[in-house]
Amino acid sequence: MMCNSSHGTQLYLEVPSSCLPIVYSPVYNITFMGLEKLHPFDSGKWGKVIHFLKEEKMISDGSIVEAREATEEDLLVVHTKRYLNRLKWSLVVATITEIPPLLCLPNFLVQRRVLRPLRTQTGGTIMAGKLAVDRGWAINVGGGFHHCSSDKGGGFCAYADITLAIKFLFERVEGISRATIIDLDAHQGNGHERDFLDDRRVFIMDVYNRYIYPGDGYAKRAIKRKVELDWGTEDDEYLQKVELHSEGALNEVRPDIIVYNAGTDILDGDPLGGLAISPQGIIKRDEIVFRAARRRGIPILMVTSGGYQKKTARIIADSIINLRRQGLIGGNEDGEVAEEAEECVGGVPLVMSSSDSSPSSVSTGPAPNTI
Ligand SMILES: [Zn+2]
């Protein structure tokens, strides 16, 4: 089952040590003739996080790693051909992404404007997996499509990026044979749960609102630590449970990599999450998880997953800055941002620029959606 049959991929290239293991691409953002406004969430989340991190001088243009789009071959590591073919129907994509007007669009536009951004975020998660192992931590500013499994999408998740990142590591990186997923998005992560249902190499901890989507009883059998929350759960109870169970999970099984699905739809007022966690609570939560990982010297990969209120991007950026202040994620040497890290994209042309010449996909511009 080892690497002999692995395909060639552009996602595992060497990254100069001057680059921070933060992965992002302007292509992440989905904007299309105002279509993003039809989705009931702040569609500018990913670009805004980057904007705030730059404003706080934590990163500069050249100092982070630019995500590449996952190719069909990359996706086939987990997805079935049948599923990928189904995405060639606009109706299927409209259903998965919950953007009904998409079904009126020709599929080539759906591919370019919706699926390509999602494939690039998926590539970003896979890249961040390798970076996490190399550097001890990595953050994909997007990704976290935890409702998608090998043969089925849903809840805005079209590609199973978490499963892909883990399978890439198992197949390609020596010494990585056990993973723990800590899924703290407000929703149950039924996608990776279905994918790893019978895989003893993967330990899944999931903390979610028990009353909301997807309520996937079959997938729940894959959860080793299941923490079901009630409507309106607040900071004290939440943080206590996160700490208790993160520590418990990592004491129970020591993984080679932690995938942390850091959804922010637990935020008070989120129309889907139904929980009542404060911005400070989210920042504290991320700190608890990183501290548990770093204290044990286990590499951690964070993805941002769901949460699309107007203030979400600010909270994610504040949390990343806090992780830095706490010494839980490092810069180069003494935490200095690389001034001239022009090689962070790996020196290879990026997939994005070819067909995307419109101004709508600029990095800090408004972007899309919901997980
Ligand atoms: Zn969610």
Tab-separated table of C-alpha atoms and ligand atoms in Angstrom:
chain	number	residue	atom	x	y	z
A	1	MET	CA	0.000	0.000	0.000
A	2	MET	CA	3.029	2.284	-0.059
A	3	CYS	CA	4.212	4.873	-2.480
A	4	ASN	CA	5.218	2.915	-5.541
A	5	SER	CA	2.084	3.685	-7.469
A	6	SER	CA	1.827	7.389	-6.539
A	7	HIS	CA	1.199	9.733	-9.443
A	8	GLY	CA	3.300	12.815	-10.118
A	9	THR	CA	1.889	15.845	-8.313
A	10	GLN	CA	2.670	19.545	-8.292
A	11	LEU	CA	1.447	19.889	-4.724
A	12	TYR	CA	4.488	18.522	-2.913
A	13	LEU	CA	7.213	20.852	-4.144
A	14	GLU	CA	9.977	22.203	-1.942
A	15	VAL	CA	9.173	25.530	-0.312
A	16	PRO	CA	12.015	27.879	0.712
A	17	SER	CA	12.478	28.083	4.470
A	18	SER	CA	12.009	31.851	4.297
A	19	CYS	CA	8.296	31.353	3.595
A	20	LEU	CA	5.754	31.062	6.376
A	21	PRO	CA	3.719	27.847	6.072
A	22	ILE	CA	0.528	29.816	5.497
A	23	VAL	CA	-1.144	28.779	2.231
A	24	TYR	CA	-3.463	30.966	0.161
A	25	SER	CA	-4.262	32.018	-3.376
A	26	PRO	CA	-6.395	34.884	-4.684
A	27	VAL	CA	-8.159	32.177	-6.716
A	28	TYR	CA	-9.803	30.965	-3.474
A	29	ASN	CA	-12.331	33.748	-3.755
A	30	ILE	CA	-15.458	33.096	-5.754
A	31	THR	CA	-16.977	36.135	-7.374
A	32	PHE	CA	-19.216	35.990	-10.336
A	33	MET	CA	-21.529	38.706	-11.617
A	34	GLY	CA	-22.854	39.346	-8.124
A	35	LEU	CA	-23.683	35.679	-7.726
A	36	GLU	CA	-21.831	35.677	-4.433
A	37	LYS	CA	-24.429	38.064	-3.053
A	38	LEU	CA	-27.061	35.385	-3.473
A	39	HIS	CA	-25.321	33.290	-0.915
A	40	PRO	CA	-26.295	34.424	2.557
A	41	PHE	CA	-22.750	34.863	3.850
A	42	ASP	CA	-19.700	37.059	3.654
A	43	SER	CA	-18.083	35.840	0.504
A	44	GLY	CA	-14.883	37.818	1.023
A	45	LYS	CA	-13.619	35.796	3.956
A	46	TRP	CA	-10.367	34.302	2.650
A	47	GLY	CA	-9.015	37.414	0.956
A	48	LYS	CA	-9.949	39.508	3.985
A	49	VAL	CA	-8.030	37.262	6.372
A	50	ILE	CA	-4.932	37.820	4.239
A	51	HIS	CA	-5.632	41.555	4.089
A	52	PHE	CA	-5.784	41.779	7.905
A	53	LEU	CA	-2.633	39.696	8.361
A	54	LYS	CA	-0.802	42.038	6.009
A	55	GLU	CA	-2.156	45.067	7.812
A	56	GLU	CA	-0.799	43.683	11.077
A	57	LYS	CA	2.546	43.074	9.371
A	58	MET	CA	2.432	39.402	10.141
A	59	ILE	CA	2.825	38.491	6.470
A	60	SER	CA	3.878	40.264	3.303
A	61	ASP	CA	3.079	39.514	-0.306
A	62	GLY	CA	5.986	37.205	-0.907
A	63	SER	CA	6.178	35.604	2.510
A	64	ILE	CA	3.400	33.032	2.286
A	65	VAL	CA	2.912	29.987	0.096
A	66	GLU	CA	0.684	30.268	-2.953
A	67	ALA	CA	-1.775	27.413	-3.329
A	68	ARG	CA	-2.000	25.419	-6.544
A	69	GLU	CA	-5.080	23.837	-7.988
A	70	ALA	CA	-5.526	20.112	-7.333
A	71	THR	CA	-5.557	18.275	-10.664
A	72	GLU	CA	-7.946	15.498	-11.599
A	73	GLU	CA	-5.186	12.986	-10.874
A	74	ASP	CA	-4.692	14.503	-7.428
A	75	LEU	CA	-8.431	14.335	-6.752
A	76	LEU	CA	-8.603	10.702	-7.868
A	77	VAL	CA	-6.432	9.762	-4.890
A	78	VAL	CA	-9.711	9.910	-2.962
A	79	HIS	CA	-12.592	10.679	-5.301
A	80	THR	CA	-14.239	8.288	-7.673
A	81	LYS	CA	-14.269	9.029	-11.382
A	82	ARG	CA	-18.033	8.737	-11.198
A	83	TYR	CA	-18.247	11.576	-8.660
A	84	LEU	CA	-15.887	13.871	-10.563
A	85	ASN	CA	-17.933	13.276	-13.719
A	86	ARG	CA	-21.103	14.213	-11.900
A	87	LEU	CA	-19.607	17.650	-11.193
A	88	LYS	CA	-19.777	18.238	-14.933
A	89	TRP	CA	-23.496	18.864	-14.453
A	90	SER	CA	-24.371	22.367	-13.285
A	91	LEU	CA	-27.387	20.994	-11.435
A	92	VAL	CA	-25.179	18.791	-9.278
A	93	VAL	CA	-22.840	21.666	-8.438
A	94	ALA	CA	-25.790	23.967	-7.687
A	95	THR	CA	-27.086	21.394	-5.217
A	96	ILE	CA	-23.752	20.773	-3.524
A	97	THR	CA	-22.844	24.444	-3.187
A	98	GLU	CA	-26.365	25.523	-2.328
A	99	ILE	CA	-26.225	28.268	-4.937
A	100	PRO	CA	-29.391	27.488	-6.961
A	101	PRO	CA	-28.782	30.015	-9.768
A	102	LEU	CA	-25.738	27.994	-10.810
A	103	LEU	CA	-27.983	25.502	-12.470
A	104	CYS	CA	-28.773	28.080	-15.124
A	105	LEU	CA	-25.119	28.495	-16.010
A	106	PRO	CA	-23.210	26.510	-18.600
A	107	ASN	CA	-20.864	24.105	-16.895
A	108	PHE	CA	-17.677	25.714	-18.198
A	109	LEU	CA	-18.533	28.830	-16.197
A	110	VAL	CA	-19.381	26.761	-13.150
A	111	GLN	CA	-16.051	25.001	-13.526
A	112	ARG	CA	-14.074	28.203	-13.844
A	113	ARG	CA	-15.850	30.346	-11.266
A	114	VAL	CA	-16.846	27.900	-8.571
A	115	LEU	CA	-15.103	24.549	-8.843
A	116	ARG	CA	-11.690	25.927	-9.733
A	117	PRO	CA	-11.552	28.077	-6.561
A	118	LEU	CA	-12.615	25.052	-4.536
A	119	ARG	CA	-10.018	22.858	-6.240
A	120	THR	CA	-7.380	25.472	-5.465
A	121	GLN	CA	-8.387	25.524	-1.795
A	122	THR	CA	-8.218	21.735	-1.877
A	123	GLY	CA	-4.718	21.889	-3.370
A	124	GLY	CA	-3.887	24.333	-0.561
A	125	THR	CA	-4.916	21.862	2.124
A	126	ILE	CA	-2.835	19.088	0.553
A	127	MET	CA	0.183	21.420	0.308
A	128	ALA	CA	-0.306	22.540	3.897
A	129	GLY	CA	-0.273	18.898	5.028
A	130	LYS	CA	3.287	18.469	3.773
A	131	LEU	CA	4.302	21.864	5.141
A	132	ALA	CA	2.932	20.976	8.566
A	133	VAL	CA	5.133	17.895	8.671
A	134	ASP	CA	8.182	19.872	7.497
A	135	ARG	CA	7.655	22.896	9.755
A	136	GLY	CA	5.622	21.622	12.685
A	137	TRP	CA	2.576	23.673	11.719
A	138	ALA	CA	0.773	25.041	8.671
A	139	ILE	CA	-2.416	26.953	8.025
A	140	ASN	CA	-4.513	26.809	4.871
A	141	VAL	CA	-6.522	30.028	4.904
A	142	GLY	CA	-9.279	28.134	3.058
A	143	GLY	CA	-10.362	24.488	2.878
A	144	GLY	CA	-12.066	22.388	5.530
A	145	PHE	CA	-14.737	20.890	3.263
A	146	HIS	CA	-15.720	18.324	5.804
A	147	HIS	CA	-19.091	17.288	4.364
A	148	CYS	CA	-17.604	15.878	1.177
A	149	SER	CA	-16.528	12.244	0.936
A	150	SER	CA	-15.052	10.255	-1.929
A	151	ASP	CA	-18.356	9.782	-3.713
A	152	LYS	CA	-20.629	12.529	-2.402
A	153	GLY	CA	-20.565	16.304	-1.937
A	154	GLY	CA	-22.882	18.554	0.096
A	155	GLY	CA	-23.116	21.584	2.396
A	156	PHE	CA	-20.943	23.673	0.058
A	157	CYS	CA	-18.235	21.007	0.053
A	158	ALA	CA	-17.357	19.693	-3.407
A	159	TYR	CA	-13.981	18.089	-2.691
A	160	ALA	CA	-12.798	16.044	0.293
A	161	ASP	CA	-9.700	18.121	1.072
A	162	ILE	CA	-9.138	16.732	4.571
A	163	THR	CA	-9.245	13.115	3.392
A	164	LEU	CA	-6.979	14.026	0.474
A	165	ALA	CA	-4.383	15.755	2.656
A	166	ILE	CA	-4.206	12.754	4.985
A	167	LYS	CA	-4.055	10.149	2.195
A	168	PHE	CA	-1.305	12.124	0.426
A	169	LEU	CA	0.722	12.098	3.637
A	170	PHE	CA	0.155	8.381	4.243
A	171	GLU	CA	1.201	7.550	0.693
A	172	ARG	CA	4.079	9.939	0.216
A	173	VAL	CA	5.688	10.905	3.493
A	174	GLU	CA	7.760	8.412	5.368
A	175	GLY	CA	6.887	8.059	9.017
A	176	ILE	CA	3.358	9.432	8.707
A	177	SER	CA	0.979	6.585	9.344
A	178	ARG	CA	-1.424	7.884	11.959
A	179	ALA	CA	-3.586	11.002	11.892
A	180	THR	CA	-5.966	12.646	14.319
A	181	ILE	CA	-8.700	14.926	13.021
A	182	ILE	CA	-9.949	17.493	15.535
A	183	ASP	CA	-13.105	18.857	13.935
A	184	LEU	CA	-14.424	21.904	15.781
A	185	ASP	CA	-16.676	23.351	13.082
A	186	ALA	CA	-20.260	23.687	14.361
A	187	HIS	CA	-21.374	20.904	12.013
A	188	GLN	CA	-20.596	17.195	12.134
A	189	GLY	CA	-17.750	16.346	9.728
A	190	ASN	CA	-19.508	13.494	7.996
A	191	GLY	CA	-17.327	13.618	4.850
A	192	HIS	CA	-14.006	12.595	6.358
A	193	GLU	CA	-15.899	10.359	8.768
A	194	ARG	CA	-17.371	8.341	5.898
A	195	ASP	CA	-13.998	8.206	4.169
A	196	PHE	CA	-12.182	6.894	7.240
A	197	LEU	CA	-14.986	4.773	8.672
A	198	ASP	CA	-12.981	1.565	8.648
A	199	ASP	CA	-9.505	3.072	8.741
A	200	ARG	CA	-7.833	2.470	12.072
A	201	ARG	CA	-4.988	4.836	11.201
A	202	VAL	CA	-7.271	7.839	11.653
A	203	PHE	CA	-8.666	8.993	15.005
A	204	ILE	CA	-11.561	11.422	14.747
A	205	MET	CA	-12.726	13.818	17.435
A	206	ASP	CA	-15.788	15.860	16.511
A	207	VAL	CA	-17.484	18.604	18.547
A	208	TYR	CA	-20.700	19.885	16.968
A	209	ASN	CA	-24.243	21.088	17.462
A	210	ARG	CA	-26.234	17.872	17.656
A	211	TYR	CA	-29.399	19.372	16.192
A	212	ILE	CA	-28.185	20.747	12.871
A	213	TYR	CA	-27.060	19.480	9.440
A	214	PRO	CA	-25.999	16.822	8.576
A	215	GLY	CA	-27.067	14.499	11.438
A	216	ASP	CA	-25.350	11.644	9.653
A	217	GLY	CA	-25.825	8.671	11.967
A	218	TYR	CA	-23.920	6.297	9.697
A	219	ALA	CA	-20.843	8.560	9.642
A	220	LYS	CA	-20.977	9.035	13.421
A	221	ARG	CA	-19.692	5.497	13.839
A	222	ALA	CA	-16.283	6.794	12.727
A	223	ILE	CA	-16.034	9.301	15.585
A	224	LYS	CA	-13.814	8.129	18.421
A	225	ARG	CA	-14.525	11.185	20.564
A	226	LYS	CA	-17.958	12.571	19.973
A	227	VAL	CA	-18.988	15.746	21.782
A	228	GLU	CA	-22.533	16.763	20.958
A	229	LEU	CA	-23.504	20.294	21.951
A	230	ASP	CA	-26.882	21.884	22.623
A	231	TRP	CA	-28.297	25.046	21.061
A	232	GLY	CA	-26.677	28.198	22.382
A	233	THR	CA	-23.666	26.596	24.062
A	234	GLU	CA	-21.440	29.358	25.495
A	235	ASP	CA	-17.707	29.911	26.002
A	236	ASP	CA	-17.143	28.386	29.440
A	237	GLU	CA	-18.748	25.052	28.739
A	238	TYR	CA	-17.391	24.924	25.190
A	239	LEU	CA	-13.774	25.706	26.002
A	240	GLN	CA	-13.774	23.309	28.910
A	241	LYS	CA	-14.967	20.516	26.620
A	242	VAL	CA	-12.539	21.404	23.850
A	243	GLU	CA	-9.611	21.307	26.264
A	244	LEU	CA	-10.676	18.139	28.031
A	245	HIS	CA	-11.263	16.209	24.820
A	246	SER	CA	-8.309	17.534	22.812
A	247	GLU	CA	-6.010	16.488	25.624
A	248	GLY	CA	-7.881	13.220	26.037
A	249	ALA	CA	-7.786	12.397	22.332
A	250	LEU	CA	-4.062	13.095	22.054
A	251	ASN	CA	-3.319	11.112	25.210
A	252	GLU	CA	-5.315	8.186	23.888
A	253	VAL	CA	-3.497	7.932	20.545
A	254	ARG	CA	-0.368	9.778	19.559
A	255	PRO	CA	-0.700	10.682	15.860
A	256	ASP	CA	2.003	11.740	13.407
A	257	ILE	CA	-0.163	14.632	12.217
A	258	ILE	CA	-3.158	16.567	13.575
A	259	VAL	CA	-5.667	18.024	11.117
A	260	TYR	CA	-7.533	20.798	12.866
A	261	ASN	CA	-10.795	21.835	11.215
A	262	ALA	CA	-11.218	25.291	12.760
A	263	GLY	CA	-14.685	26.292	11.566
A	264	THR	CA	-15.840	29.640	12.922
A	265	ASP	CA	-19.568	28.992	12.529
A	266	ILE	CA	-19.615	28.358	16.282
A	267	LEU	CA	-19.677	32.160	16.593
A	268	ASP	CA	-22.627	33.698	18.386
A	269	GLY	CA	-25.208	34.793	15.842
A	270	ASP	CA	-24.193	32.376	13.092
A	271	PRO	CA	-27.391	31.568	11.206
A	272	LEU	CA	-26.421	27.918	10.718
A	273	GLY	CA	-24.266	26.944	13.684
A	274	GLY	CA	-26.736	27.700	16.483
A	275	LEU	CA	-24.006	28.058	19.120
A	276	ALA	CA	-23.047	31.195	21.067
A	277	ILE	CA	-19.272	31.379	21.222
A	278	SER	CA	-17.643	34.827	21.462
A	279	PRO	CA	-14.777	36.032	19.236
A	280	GLN	CA	-12.461	35.737	22.254
A	281	GLY	CA	-13.748	32.204	22.753
A	282	ILE	CA	-12.748	31.253	19.206
A	283	ILE	CA	-9.284	32.725	19.672
A	284	LYS	CA	-8.898	30.827	22.943
A	285	ARG	CA	-10.153	27.618	21.317
A	286	ASP	CA	-7.529	27.755	18.571
A	287	GLU	CA	-4.891	28.430	21.201
A	288	ILE	CA	-5.955	25.384	23.225
A	289	VAL	CA	-5.688	23.072	20.218
A	290	PHE	CA	-2.335	24.449	19.052
A	291	ARG	CA	-0.960	24.294	22.575
A	292	ALA	CA	-1.968	20.645	22.934
A	293	ALA	CA	-0.257	19.832	19.621
A	294	ARG	CA	2.878	21.874	20.160
A	295	ARG	CA	3.412	20.662	23.703
A	296	ARG	CA	3.593	17.117	22.328
A	297	GLY	CA	5.639	18.080	19.298
A	298	ILE	CA	2.971	16.821	16.896
A	299	PRO	CA	2.690	18.635	13.529
A	300	ILE	CA	-0.615	20.474	13.113
A	301	LEU	CA	-2.445	21.501	9.949
A	302	MET	CA	-5.252	24.022	10.376
A	303	VAL	CA	-8.007	24.695	7.820
A	304	THR	CA	-10.647	27.411	8.252
A	305	SER	CA	-13.851	25.608	7.166
A	306	GLY	CA	-17.292	27.143	7.812
A	307	GLY	CA	-18.305	30.524	9.247
A	308	TYR	CA	-19.232	33.435	7.042
A	309	GLN	CA	-20.489	36.301	9.127
A	310	LYS	CA	-19.134	39.756	8.350
A	311	LYS	CA	-16.795	39.683	11.345
A	312	THR	CA	-15.479	36.183	10.713
A	313	ALA	CA	-12.364	37.123	8.721
A	314	ARG	CA	-11.251	39.566	11.419
A	315	ILE	CA	-11.588	36.865	14.081
A	316	ILE	CA	-9.603	34.316	12.063
A	317	ALA	CA	-6.837	36.865	11.481
A	318	ASP	CA	-6.836	37.868	15.171
A	319	SER	CA	-6.575	34.235	16.136
A	320	ILE	CA	-3.602	33.601	13.847
A	321	ILE	CA	-1.918	36.704	15.263
A	322	ASN	CA	-2.597	35.447	18.770
A	323	LEU	CA	-1.052	32.050	17.949
A	324	ARG	CA	2.023	33.930	16.826
A	325	ARG	CA	2.128	36.083	19.983
A	326	GLN	CA	1.820	32.991	22.123
A	327	GLY	CA	4.801	31.485	20.338
A	328	LEU	CA	2.660	28.609	19.060
A	329	ILE	CA	3.438	29.352	15.429
A	330	GLY	CA	6.786	30.768	14.472
A	331	GLY	CA	8.016	33.216	11.902
A	332	ASN	CA	11.518	32.885	10.552
A	333	GLU	CA	14.128	32.905	13.256
A	334	ASP	CA	12.832	35.498	15.725
A	335	GLY	CA	9.470	35.779	14.121
A	336	GLU	CA	10.505	38.320	11.527
A	337	VAL	CA	8.471	38.390	8.382
A	338	ALA	CA	10.606	37.608	5.348
A	339	GLU	CA	11.240	40.820	3.464
A	340	GLU	CA	12.199	39.387	0.122
A	341	ALA	CA	10.795	35.916	-0.061
A	342	GLU	CA	10.139	36.049	-3.754
A	343	GLU	CA	10.371	32.300	-4.165
A	344	CYS	CA	7.470	31.327	-1.937
A	345	VAL	CA	5.405	30.216	-4.895
A	346	GLY	CA	8.014	27.590	-5.658
A	347	GLY	CA	9.199	29.105	-8.911
A	348	VAL	CA	6.636	27.308	-11.039
A	349	PRO	CA	3.838	29.080	-12.921
A	350	LEU	CA	0.640	28.991	-10.958
A	351	VAL	CA	-2.506	27.595	-12.416
A	352	MET	CA	-4.565	30.634	-11.545
A	353	SER	CA	-3.432	33.342	-13.885
A	354	SER	CA	-4.139	31.695	-17.226
A	355	SER	CA	-7.901	31.857	-17.505
A	356	ASP	CA	-8.612	34.312	-14.756
A	357	SER	CA	-7.990	37.744	-16.075
A	358	SER	CA	-11.010	39.424	-14.578
A	359	PRO	CA	-10.579	41.878	-11.714
A	360	SER	CA	-13.099	39.991	-9.644
A	361	SER	CA	-10.570	37.528	-8.348
A	362	VAL	CA	-8.119	39.909	-6.738
A	363	SER	CA	-6.828	38.782	-3.396
A	364	THR	CA	-8.723	41.021	-1.046
A	365	GLY	CA	-11.826	41.211	-3.189
A	366	PRO	CA	-15.155	39.859	-2.089
A	367	ALA	CA	-15.569	36.124	-2.288
A	368	PRO	CA	-18.008	33.341	-1.429
A	369	ASN	CA	-20.069	31.011	0.834
A	370	THR	CA	-20.804	28.128	3.735
A	371	ILE	CA	-19.713	24.944	5.305
B	1	ZN	ZN	-20.027	24.231	9.567
